[in-house]
Amino acid sequence: MTPFVLLWFALMPVISMVSPLQAHAAENAGSRELPDQAVKTHLKSYLDRLDRLDASSSSSRLEIDGQLQRFYRALDYRVAWTNRNAIKRLVEVIAESVDDGLKPSDYHYDEIRDFAQNPPESPALKARADLLMTDAIFSLLSHMRLGKVMPRSLDPNWNIPAPKPGVNHDQSLMMAVMGGKFPEMISSLRRSSPGYLPLRKALASYRKVAGEGGWQSVYQGPQIEKVGQVDRRMPIIRQRLIVSGDLSPDAPLAKTNALPADSSASGVAPAPPIPPAQVYTQELFDAVKAFQQGHGLSVDGVIGIETLNAMNYPATLRIDQIRVNLERERWHSAILGSTYVMVNIPAYTVEYVRDNVVRWNSRVIVGKPETQTPVFSAQIQSVIYNPQWVIPSGILVKEAIPAIRKDIGYLDKHRLTIVDSNGKPVDPNRVNWSQYSKGGFPYRLVQASGDDGSLGRIKFNMPNRFTVYMHDTPTKPLFERARRAYSHGCVRVDRPFELAELLLRNPETWSLPKIQAAINTGKTRTIPLSVKAPVFFLYQTAFADGGRISFRDDIYNRDKELLDALNSNKDRRSVEEAAR
């Protein structure tokens, strides 16, 4: 007997005792009707048709379809949804999916709601209704656990494994339907990520703002640079900052209605008093800085073009941005673990989390749009002091060799040495550089370590197929910029020695002073980590940041493609077509 059938018999006494809201079986097991053979025939026919349609389905759709096949096979193709209270609760749960940035239409909302209000009478419609309701729950559970969109469908290089279902997953699905546990199961998935609920709450808040017409645009004009400055746009800016939560609605206005100091003495008709609402107060200045911090802008309190553009970004587009990042949270919330290093690429930040507590964070520099830092996971295995840099093949062909062909002095200027496969130096004058303009260079180009070396004084060794890693950098002034996409794909870390101390977990041997002393010797040295650290390079353009939601520019233009996939109804259609 299959696990589903065994579970069905195990659940029978339980189901007969639970409330009507929870149970989908008949309310009185003793009065259960014999299976409707016509409905059973239709159900089996629909599932057979679904199996034939699976050839063009996504992998996530295939998984759900397999669950449907096993579920109904275990029930011998009986209908599962016979309790109207449970169906009513199902309609409510599907409607609530919009609060997670999902689309109720993906779970056959309109049709199931109609079935709830007007129960079908024909065998064909009874079978269709039952199949759509079960598919709705299986799909919603899958989307809440893993996300609706498969990351690899958008990024072929995606290497972060999705969490596999437990050995009792089929039994859990049976309990979700037959035991009425689906609301609790969905709620538990929603609570699994500390970054998820704040985004979900923000989605509701921004939808409320959009429903009320959004915020008034602030028209462009001269920069507002300092406290006390007067500007007619200030009331609009004030209201915008209240909406975003950066300014309290009770923040005081300026305490002045004063005339210009010399207006009466000059004999000129006095100027009208300055409206307090038009004055740039200290409270507004502080609120603007908080707004800038939350949007990845220069935090200087100056209201210029970039700050106004961020203020004027429509609430409807912020809703899309939050929905996209809720989906990303579903992708990785279950795989981070309790201890890890995480780089958020568009936020230009890295943080080290140990035992679910952020122990350290810092600014980083990431790849330029044309040399993007990939989204992936790896393990930091060691820390290298005074690392040498072996120029990657891409940089070699596109930059180094063309520069060397123009000026052989490029090698000395950048302290580069040519070495063969045995590590022996090669005379650059004996290399036919023009021969390798399109690749095939048989040697390595190595840059010596040092303060002015591309890797700086420390590198975090994390083997991966992208040849991307984190390291120190001589270009430290770039960390002062708000936007920091300047690298060839690797991640340059501000304050990397602090991260090394935390990862090495041995303050007696490798305290900050001792790390610095080892680096000062100038010797290249590799220190293995006693506990390898998982590292994740992720892409979040909206995320929880303390008690607020922060937004960042979509520097690699990835949000739109994910939004389009999130809005697609392709997978839903296959089930609806099969049950016709």
Short mmCIF file of N, CA and C in Angstrom, two decimals, residues 101-248:
data_model
loop_
_atom_site.label_atom_id
_atom_site.label_comp_id
_atom_site.label_asym_id
_atom_site.label_seq_id
_atom_site.Cartn_x
_atom_site.Cartn_y
_atom_site.Cartn_z
N GLY A 101 2.13 39.11 -2.01
CA GLY A 101 2.64 39.52 -3.32
C GLY A 101 2.32 38.53 -4.41
N LEU A 102 1.50 37.52 -4.10
CA LEU A 102 1.11 36.52 -5.08
C LEU A 102 -0.23 36.92 -5.71
N LYS A 103 -0.65 36.17 -6.72
CA LYS A 103 -1.89 36.48 -7.42
C LYS A 103 -2.93 35.41 -7.12
N PRO A 104 -4.03 35.76 -6.48
CA PRO A 104 -5.08 34.78 -6.21
C PRO A 104 -5.54 34.05 -7.47
N SER A 105 -5.44 34.69 -8.61
CA SER A 105 -5.86 34.02 -9.86
C SER A 105 -5.00 32.81 -10.17
N ASP A 106 -3.77 32.77 -9.65
CA ASP A 106 -2.93 31.58 -9.86
C ASP A 106 -3.49 30.36 -9.15
N TYR A 107 -4.42 30.59 -8.22
CA TYR A 107 -4.99 29.50 -7.42
C TYR A 107 -6.50 29.38 -7.71
N HIS A 108 -6.87 29.76 -8.96
CA HIS A 108 -8.24 29.56 -9.48
C HIS A 108 -9.28 30.25 -8.60
N TYR A 109 -8.95 31.45 -8.11
CA TYR A 109 -9.77 32.10 -7.09
C TYR A 109 -11.21 32.32 -7.55
N ASP A 110 -11.39 32.94 -8.70
CA ASP A 110 -12.75 33.28 -9.14
C ASP A 110 -13.62 32.03 -9.29
N GLU A 111 -13.05 30.99 -9.88
CA GLU A 111 -13.85 29.79 -10.12
C GLU A 111 -14.17 29.05 -8.83
N ILE A 112 -13.18 28.99 -7.92
CA ILE A 112 -13.43 28.31 -6.65
C ILE A 112 -14.44 29.10 -5.81
N ARG A 113 -14.36 30.40 -5.85
CA ARG A 113 -15.35 31.21 -5.14
C ARG A 113 -16.76 30.96 -5.68
N ASP A 114 -16.86 30.84 -7.00
CA ASP A 114 -18.17 30.54 -7.60
C ASP A 114 -18.66 29.16 -7.18
N PHE A 115 -17.73 28.19 -7.14
CA PHE A 115 -18.12 26.85 -6.70
C PHE A 115 -18.61 26.88 -5.25
N ALA A 116 -17.95 27.72 -4.41
CA ALA A 116 -18.34 27.80 -3.00
C ALA A 116 -19.74 28.38 -2.86
N GLN A 117 -20.07 29.34 -3.71
CA GLN A 117 -21.38 29.99 -3.63
C GLN A 117 -22.46 29.17 -4.33
N ASN A 118 -22.08 28.48 -5.38
CA ASN A 118 -23.04 27.68 -6.16
C ASN A 118 -22.44 26.30 -6.42
N PRO A 119 -22.59 25.39 -5.47
CA PRO A 119 -21.97 24.06 -5.61
C PRO A 119 -22.34 23.40 -6.93
N PRO A 120 -21.36 22.86 -7.63
CA PRO A 120 -21.64 22.23 -8.93
C PRO A 120 -22.48 20.97 -8.76
N GLU A 121 -23.25 20.69 -9.77
CA GLU A 121 -24.13 19.53 -9.71
C GLU A 121 -23.72 18.43 -10.69
N SER A 122 -23.19 18.79 -11.83
CA SER A 122 -22.83 17.77 -12.81
C SER A 122 -21.55 17.06 -12.38
N PRO A 123 -21.40 15.79 -12.70
CA PRO A 123 -20.18 15.05 -12.35
C PRO A 123 -18.91 15.72 -12.88
N ALA A 124 -18.97 16.25 -14.10
CA ALA A 124 -17.79 16.88 -14.69
C ALA A 124 -17.36 18.10 -13.88
N LEU A 125 -18.32 18.94 -13.50
CA LEU A 125 -17.98 20.14 -12.72
C LEU A 125 -17.58 19.80 -11.29
N LYS A 126 -18.19 18.76 -10.72
CA LYS A 126 -17.77 18.33 -9.38
C LYS A 126 -16.31 17.90 -9.39
N ALA A 127 -15.93 17.14 -10.41
CA ALA A 127 -14.54 16.68 -10.53
C ALA A 127 -13.60 17.87 -10.77
N ARG A 128 -14.04 18.78 -11.63
CA ARG A 128 -13.21 19.96 -11.92
C ARG A 128 -13.01 20.80 -10.65
N ALA A 129 -14.09 21.04 -9.94
CA ALA A 129 -14.00 21.84 -8.72
C ALA A 129 -13.05 21.21 -7.72
N ASP A 130 -13.15 19.91 -7.52
CA ASP A 130 -12.29 19.23 -6.55
C ASP A 130 -10.82 19.31 -6.95
N LEU A 131 -10.56 19.08 -8.22
CA LEU A 131 -9.17 19.12 -8.69
C LEU A 131 -8.60 20.53 -8.55
N LEU A 132 -9.35 21.55 -8.92
CA LEU A 132 -8.85 22.92 -8.83
C LEU A 132 -8.61 23.32 -7.37
N MET A 133 -9.46 22.88 -6.47
CA MET A 133 -9.28 23.23 -5.05
C MET A 133 -8.02 22.57 -4.48
N THR A 134 -7.82 21.31 -4.81
CA THR A 134 -6.61 20.63 -4.32
C THR A 134 -5.37 21.24 -4.95
N ASP A 135 -5.45 21.53 -6.25
CA ASP A 135 -4.32 22.17 -6.91
C ASP A 135 -4.02 23.53 -6.30
N ALA A 136 -5.06 24.26 -5.92
CA ALA A 136 -4.86 25.58 -5.32
C ALA A 136 -4.03 25.47 -4.05
N ILE A 137 -4.35 24.52 -3.20
CA ILE A 137 -3.60 24.37 -1.94
C ILE A 137 -2.19 23.85 -2.20
N PHE A 138 -2.05 22.85 -3.05
CA PHE A 138 -0.71 22.32 -3.33
C PHE A 138 0.17 23.41 -3.95
N SER A 139 -0.39 24.19 -4.86
CA SER A 139 0.38 25.25 -5.53
C SER A 139 0.75 26.35 -4.54
N LEU A 140 -0.20 26.76 -3.72
CA LEU A 140 0.08 27.83 -2.78
C LEU A 140 1.13 27.40 -1.75
N LEU A 141 1.03 26.17 -1.27
CA LEU A 141 2.05 25.67 -0.34
C LEU A 141 3.42 25.63 -1.00
N SER A 142 3.46 25.19 -2.25
CA SER A 142 4.73 25.14 -2.98
C SER A 142 5.30 26.55 -3.18
N HIS A 143 4.46 27.49 -3.56
CA HIS A 143 4.92 28.85 -3.81
C HIS A 143 5.37 29.54 -2.53
N MET A 144 4.72 29.24 -1.43
CA MET A 144 5.15 29.83 -0.17
C MET A 144 6.45 29.21 0.33
N ARG A 145 6.66 27.95 0.00
CA ARG A 145 7.87 27.26 0.47
C ARG A 145 9.08 27.56 -0.39
N LEU A 146 8.89 27.64 -1.71
CA LEU A 146 10.02 27.75 -2.63
C LEU A 146 9.97 28.98 -3.53
N GLY A 147 8.81 29.65 -3.60
CA GLY A 147 8.62 30.71 -4.57
C GLY A 147 7.86 30.18 -5.78
N LYS A 148 7.14 31.07 -6.44
CA LYS A 148 6.41 30.68 -7.64
C LYS A 148 7.34 30.49 -8.82
N VAL A 149 8.33 31.37 -8.95
CA VAL A 149 9.23 31.38 -10.11
C VAL A 149 10.48 30.58 -9.76
N MET A 150 10.89 29.69 -10.65
CA MET A 150 12.13 28.96 -10.43
C MET A 150 13.31 29.86 -10.76
N PRO A 151 14.22 30.14 -9.82
CA PRO A 151 15.32 31.07 -10.06
C PRO A 151 16.16 30.71 -11.29
N ARG A 152 16.36 29.42 -11.51
CA ARG A 152 17.20 28.99 -12.63
C ARG A 152 16.56 29.33 -13.98
N SER A 153 15.24 29.53 -14.01
CA SER A 153 14.59 29.90 -15.26
C SER A 153 14.96 31.32 -15.68
N LEU A 154 15.41 32.13 -14.73
CA LEU A 154 15.83 33.50 -15.02
C LEU A 154 17.34 33.63 -15.05
N ASP A 155 18.03 32.81 -14.28
CA ASP A 155 19.48 32.89 -14.18
C ASP A 155 20.07 31.49 -14.30
N PRO A 156 20.57 31.12 -15.49
CA PRO A 156 21.11 29.76 -15.68
C PRO A 156 22.27 29.43 -14.75
N ASN A 157 22.92 30.47 -14.22
CA ASN A 157 24.06 30.24 -13.33
C ASN A 157 23.67 30.02 -11.88
N TRP A 158 22.39 30.11 -11.57
CA TRP A 158 21.92 29.97 -10.19
C TRP A 158 22.37 28.64 -9.61
N ASN A 159 23.07 28.68 -8.48
CA ASN A 159 23.59 27.43 -7.90
C ASN A 159 23.17 27.25 -6.45
N ILE A 160 22.21 28.05 -5.99
CA ILE A 160 21.75 27.93 -4.61
C ILE A 160 20.66 26.87 -4.57
N PRO A 161 20.91 25.74 -3.92
CA PRO A 161 19.93 24.64 -3.97
C PRO A 161 18.67 24.99 -3.19
N ALA A 162 17.54 24.62 -3.75
CA ALA A 162 16.26 24.80 -3.04
C ALA A 162 16.16 23.72 -1.97
N PRO A 163 15.55 24.04 -0.84
CA PRO A 163 15.37 23.01 0.19
C PRO A 163 14.47 21.89 -0.32
N LYS A 164 14.89 20.67 -0.08
CA LYS A 164 14.10 19.53 -0.55
C LYS A 164 12.96 19.24 0.42
N PRO A 165 11.82 18.78 -0.09
CA PRO A 165 10.72 18.44 0.82
C PRO A 165 11.12 17.28 1.72
N GLY A 166 10.54 17.26 2.91
CA GLY A 166 10.85 16.18 3.85
C GLY A 166 10.33 14.85 3.36
N VAL A 167 10.76 13.81 4.03
CA VAL A 167 10.37 12.46 3.63
C VAL A 167 8.86 12.25 3.79
N ASN A 168 8.24 13.04 4.64
CA ASN A 168 6.81 12.90 4.87
C ASN A 168 6.01 14.00 4.19
N HIS A 169 6.56 14.58 3.12
CA HIS A 169 5.90 15.72 2.49
C HIS A 169 4.54 15.34 1.92
N ASP A 170 4.45 14.18 1.28
CA ASP A 170 3.16 13.76 0.73
C ASP A 170 2.12 13.60 1.85
N GLN A 171 2.55 13.06 2.97
CA GLN A 171 1.63 12.92 4.09
C GLN A 171 1.20 14.28 4.61
N SER A 172 2.12 15.24 4.60
CA SER A 172 1.77 16.59 5.04
C SER A 172 0.72 17.21 4.13
N LEU A 173 0.86 16.94 2.82
CA LEU A 173 -0.13 17.47 1.88
C LEU A 173 -1.49 16.81 2.11
N MET A 174 -1.48 15.52 2.39
CA MET A 174 -2.73 14.84 2.69
C MET A 174 -3.39 15.46 3.92
N MET A 175 -2.59 15.73 4.95
CA MET A 175 -3.12 16.36 6.15
C MET A 175 -3.62 17.77 5.86
N ALA A 176 -2.92 18.46 4.97
CA ALA A 176 -3.34 19.83 4.63
C ALA A 176 -4.75 19.85 4.10
N VAL A 177 -5.09 18.87 3.26
CA VAL A 177 -6.42 18.82 2.65
C VAL A 177 -7.40 18.07 3.54
N MET A 178 -7.12 16.81 3.82
CA MET A 178 -8.09 15.97 4.51
C MET A 178 -8.22 16.34 5.98
N GLY A 179 -7.17 16.89 6.57
CA GLY A 179 -7.23 17.30 7.97
C GLY A 179 -7.48 18.78 8.15
N GLY A 180 -7.62 19.51 7.04
CA GLY A 180 -7.92 20.94 7.12
C GLY A 180 -6.80 21.77 7.71
N LYS A 181 -5.54 21.34 7.55
CA LYS A 181 -4.42 22.04 8.18
C LYS A 181 -3.77 23.09 7.28
N PHE A 182 -4.36 23.33 6.12
CA PHE A 182 -3.67 24.22 5.18
C PHE A 182 -3.48 25.65 5.69
N PRO A 183 -4.42 26.26 6.44
CA PRO A 183 -4.15 27.63 6.92
C PRO A 183 -2.93 27.70 7.83
N GLU A 184 -2.82 26.73 8.74
CA GLU A 184 -1.69 26.71 9.66
C GLU A 184 -0.38 26.45 8.94
N MET A 185 -0.41 25.56 7.94
CA MET A 185 0.82 25.24 7.21
C MET A 185 1.31 26.46 6.42
N ILE A 186 0.40 27.18 5.80
CA ILE A 186 0.79 28.36 5.05
C ILE A 186 1.33 29.43 5.99
N SER A 187 0.68 29.59 7.12
CA SER A 187 1.14 30.58 8.10
C SER A 187 2.53 30.25 8.63
N SER A 188 2.81 28.97 8.84
CA SER A 188 4.13 28.58 9.35
C SER A 188 5.21 28.87 8.32
N LEU A 189 4.90 28.70 7.05
CA LEU A 189 5.88 29.02 6.01
C LEU A 189 6.13 30.52 5.96
N ARG A 190 5.10 31.29 6.18
CA ARG A 190 5.23 32.74 6.15
C ARG A 190 6.13 33.23 7.27
N ARG A 191 6.14 32.56 8.39
CA ARG A 191 6.92 33.02 9.54
C ARG A 191 8.37 32.55 9.49
N SER A 192 8.74 31.79 8.49
CA SER A 192 10.05 31.15 8.51
C SER A 192 11.20 32.11 8.24
N SER A 193 10.93 33.30 7.74
CA SER A 193 12.00 34.22 7.38
C SER A 193 11.85 35.55 8.12
N PRO A 194 12.89 36.00 8.85
CA PRO A 194 12.79 37.27 9.57
C PRO A 194 12.66 38.47 8.64
N GLY A 195 13.09 38.32 7.38
CA GLY A 195 12.97 39.43 6.44
C GLY A 195 11.65 39.45 5.71
N TYR A 196 10.87 38.40 5.85
CA TYR A 196 9.65 38.25 5.05
C TYR A 196 8.49 39.08 5.59
N LEU A 197 8.22 38.97 6.87
CA LEU A 197 7.06 39.64 7.44
C LEU A 197 7.14 41.17 7.33
N PRO A 198 8.31 41.78 7.55
CA PRO A 198 8.37 43.24 7.35
C PRO A 198 8.05 43.66 5.91
N LEU A 199 8.52 42.88 4.93
CA LEU A 199 8.17 43.18 3.54
C LEU A 199 6.68 43.00 3.29
N ARG A 200 6.11 41.97 3.87
CA ARG A 200 4.67 41.73 3.71
C ARG A 200 3.86 42.88 4.31
N LYS A 201 4.29 43.35 5.47
CA LYS A 201 3.62 44.48 6.11
C LYS A 201 3.76 45.74 5.27
N ALA A 202 4.95 45.94 4.71
CA ALA A 202 5.18 47.12 3.86
C ALA A 202 4.31 47.07 2.61
N LEU A 203 4.11 45.86 2.06
CA LEU A 203 3.27 45.73 0.88
C LEU A 203 1.86 46.23 1.17
N ALA A 204 1.32 45.86 2.31
CA ALA A 204 -0.03 46.32 2.67
C ALA A 204 -0.04 47.83 2.84
N SER A 205 1.01 48.37 3.44
CA SER A 205 1.07 49.81 3.68
C SER A 205 1.14 50.58 2.36
N TYR A 206 1.97 50.13 1.44
CA TYR A 206 2.11 50.83 0.16
C TYR A 206 0.86 50.67 -0.69
N ARG A 207 0.19 49.54 -0.57
CA ARG A 207 -1.07 49.39 -1.31
C ARG A 207 -2.13 50.35 -0.77
N LYS A 208 -2.12 50.58 0.51
CA LYS A 208 -3.06 51.54 1.10
C LYS A 208 -2.77 52.95 0.56
N VAL A 209 -1.49 53.30 0.53
CA VAL A 209 -1.09 54.62 0.00
C VAL A 209 -1.51 54.75 -1.46
N ALA A 210 -1.23 53.71 -2.25
CA ALA A 210 -1.58 53.75 -3.67
C ALA A 210 -3.10 53.83 -3.85
N GLY A 211 -3.84 53.12 -3.01
CA GLY A 211 -5.29 53.14 -3.10
C GLY A 211 -5.88 54.51 -2.79
N GLU A 212 -5.14 55.29 -2.05
CA GLU A 212 -5.58 56.65 -1.71
C GLU A 212 -5.02 57.69 -2.68
N GLY A 213 -4.44 57.21 -3.77
CA GLY A 213 -3.95 58.14 -4.79
C GLY A 213 -2.45 58.34 -4.81
N GLY A 214 -1.72 57.63 -3.94
CA GLY A 214 -0.27 57.79 -3.91
C GLY A 214 0.14 59.08 -3.25
N TRP A 215 1.36 59.49 -3.48
CA TRP A 215 1.86 60.74 -2.92
C TRP A 215 2.01 61.80 -4.00
N GLN A 216 1.92 63.03 -3.59
CA GLN A 216 2.05 64.15 -4.53
C GLN A 216 3.49 64.29 -4.96
N SER A 217 3.72 64.46 -6.24
CA SER A 217 5.08 64.64 -6.74
C SER A 217 5.62 66.00 -6.30
N VAL A 218 6.92 65.98 -6.00
CA VAL A 218 7.61 67.22 -5.65
C VAL A 218 8.30 67.73 -6.90
N TYR A 219 7.93 68.90 -7.35
CA TYR A 219 8.51 69.40 -8.60
C TYR A 219 9.97 69.79 -8.39
N GLN A 220 10.74 69.64 -9.47
CA GLN A 220 12.17 69.95 -9.41
C GLN A 220 12.37 71.46 -9.25
N GLY A 221 13.50 71.82 -8.69
CA GLY A 221 13.84 73.22 -8.46
C GLY A 221 15.23 73.30 -7.88
N PRO A 222 15.58 74.45 -7.34
CA PRO A 222 16.91 74.61 -6.74
C PRO A 222 17.12 73.64 -5.58
N GLN A 223 18.37 73.26 -5.34
CA GLN A 223 18.68 72.40 -4.20
C GLN A 223 18.30 73.08 -2.90
N ILE A 224 17.80 72.29 -2.00
CA ILE A 224 17.52 72.77 -0.63
C ILE A 224 18.64 72.19 0.23
N GLU A 225 19.51 73.03 0.72
CA GLU A 225 20.78 72.54 1.23
C GLU A 225 20.95 72.63 2.74
N LYS A 226 20.24 73.55 3.40
CA LYS A 226 20.55 73.75 4.82
C LYS A 226 19.30 74.11 5.62
N VAL A 227 19.39 73.85 6.90
CA VAL A 227 18.31 74.16 7.82
C VAL A 227 18.06 75.67 7.81
N GLY A 228 16.79 76.03 7.81
CA GLY A 228 16.42 77.44 7.79
C GLY A 228 16.07 77.96 6.41
N GLN A 229 16.44 77.19 5.37
CA GLN A 229 16.12 77.61 4.01
C GLN A 229 14.61 77.56 3.80
N VAL A 230 14.11 78.49 2.99
CA VAL A 230 12.68 78.59 2.73
C VAL A 230 12.40 78.12 1.31
N ASP A 231 11.39 77.26 1.16
CA ASP A 231 11.06 76.76 -0.17
C ASP A 231 9.59 76.38 -0.18
N ARG A 232 8.90 76.77 -1.25
CA ARG A 232 7.47 76.50 -1.36
C ARG A 232 7.14 75.01 -1.45
N ARG A 233 8.13 74.19 -1.80
CA ARG A 233 7.89 72.75 -1.93
C ARG A 233 7.91 72.03 -0.59
N MET A 234 8.32 72.74 0.46
CA MET A 234 8.53 72.07 1.74
C MET A 234 7.28 71.39 2.29
N PRO A 235 6.08 71.95 2.16
CA PRO A 235 4.89 71.22 2.66
C PRO A 235 4.68 69.88 1.95
N ILE A 236 4.97 69.83 0.65
CA ILE A 236 4.82 68.56 -0.08
C ILE A 236 5.87 67.57 0.40
N ILE A 237 7.10 68.06 0.58
CA ILE A 237 8.19 67.19 1.05
C ILE A 237 7.86 66.67 2.45
N ARG A 238 7.34 67.54 3.27
CA ARG A 238 6.97 67.14 4.64
C ARG A 238 5.97 65.99 4.60
N GLN A 239 4.94 66.14 3.79
CA GLN A 239 3.92 65.09 3.71
C GLN A 239 4.50 63.79 3.16
N ARG A 240 5.39 63.90 2.20
CA ARG A 240 6.01 62.70 1.62
C ARG A 240 6.82 61.96 2.66
N LEU A 241 7.52 62.68 3.52
CA LEU A 241 8.34 62.06 4.56
C LEU A 241 7.47 61.44 5.65
N ILE A 242 6.30 62.00 5.88
CA ILE A 242 5.37 61.41 6.84
C ILE A 242 4.86 60.07 6.30
N VAL A 243 4.52 60.04 5.01
CA VAL A 243 4.01 58.81 4.39
C VAL A 243 5.04 57.69 4.47
N SER A 244 6.31 58.02 4.24
CA SER A 244 7.36 56.99 4.26
C SER A 244 7.80 56.62 5.67
N GLY A 245 7.26 57.30 6.69
CA GLY A 245 7.60 56.98 8.06
C GLY A 245 8.88 57.61 8.54
N ASP A 246 9.45 58.50 7.77
CA ASP A 246 10.71 59.15 8.16
C ASP A 246 10.49 60.37 9.04
N LEU A 247 9.27 60.89 9.06
CA LEU A 247 8.95 62.08 9.84
C LEU A 247 7.65 61.83 10.60
N SER A 248 7.63 62.19 11.87
CA SER A 248 6.41 62.05 12.66
C SER A 248 5.38 63.08 12.21
#
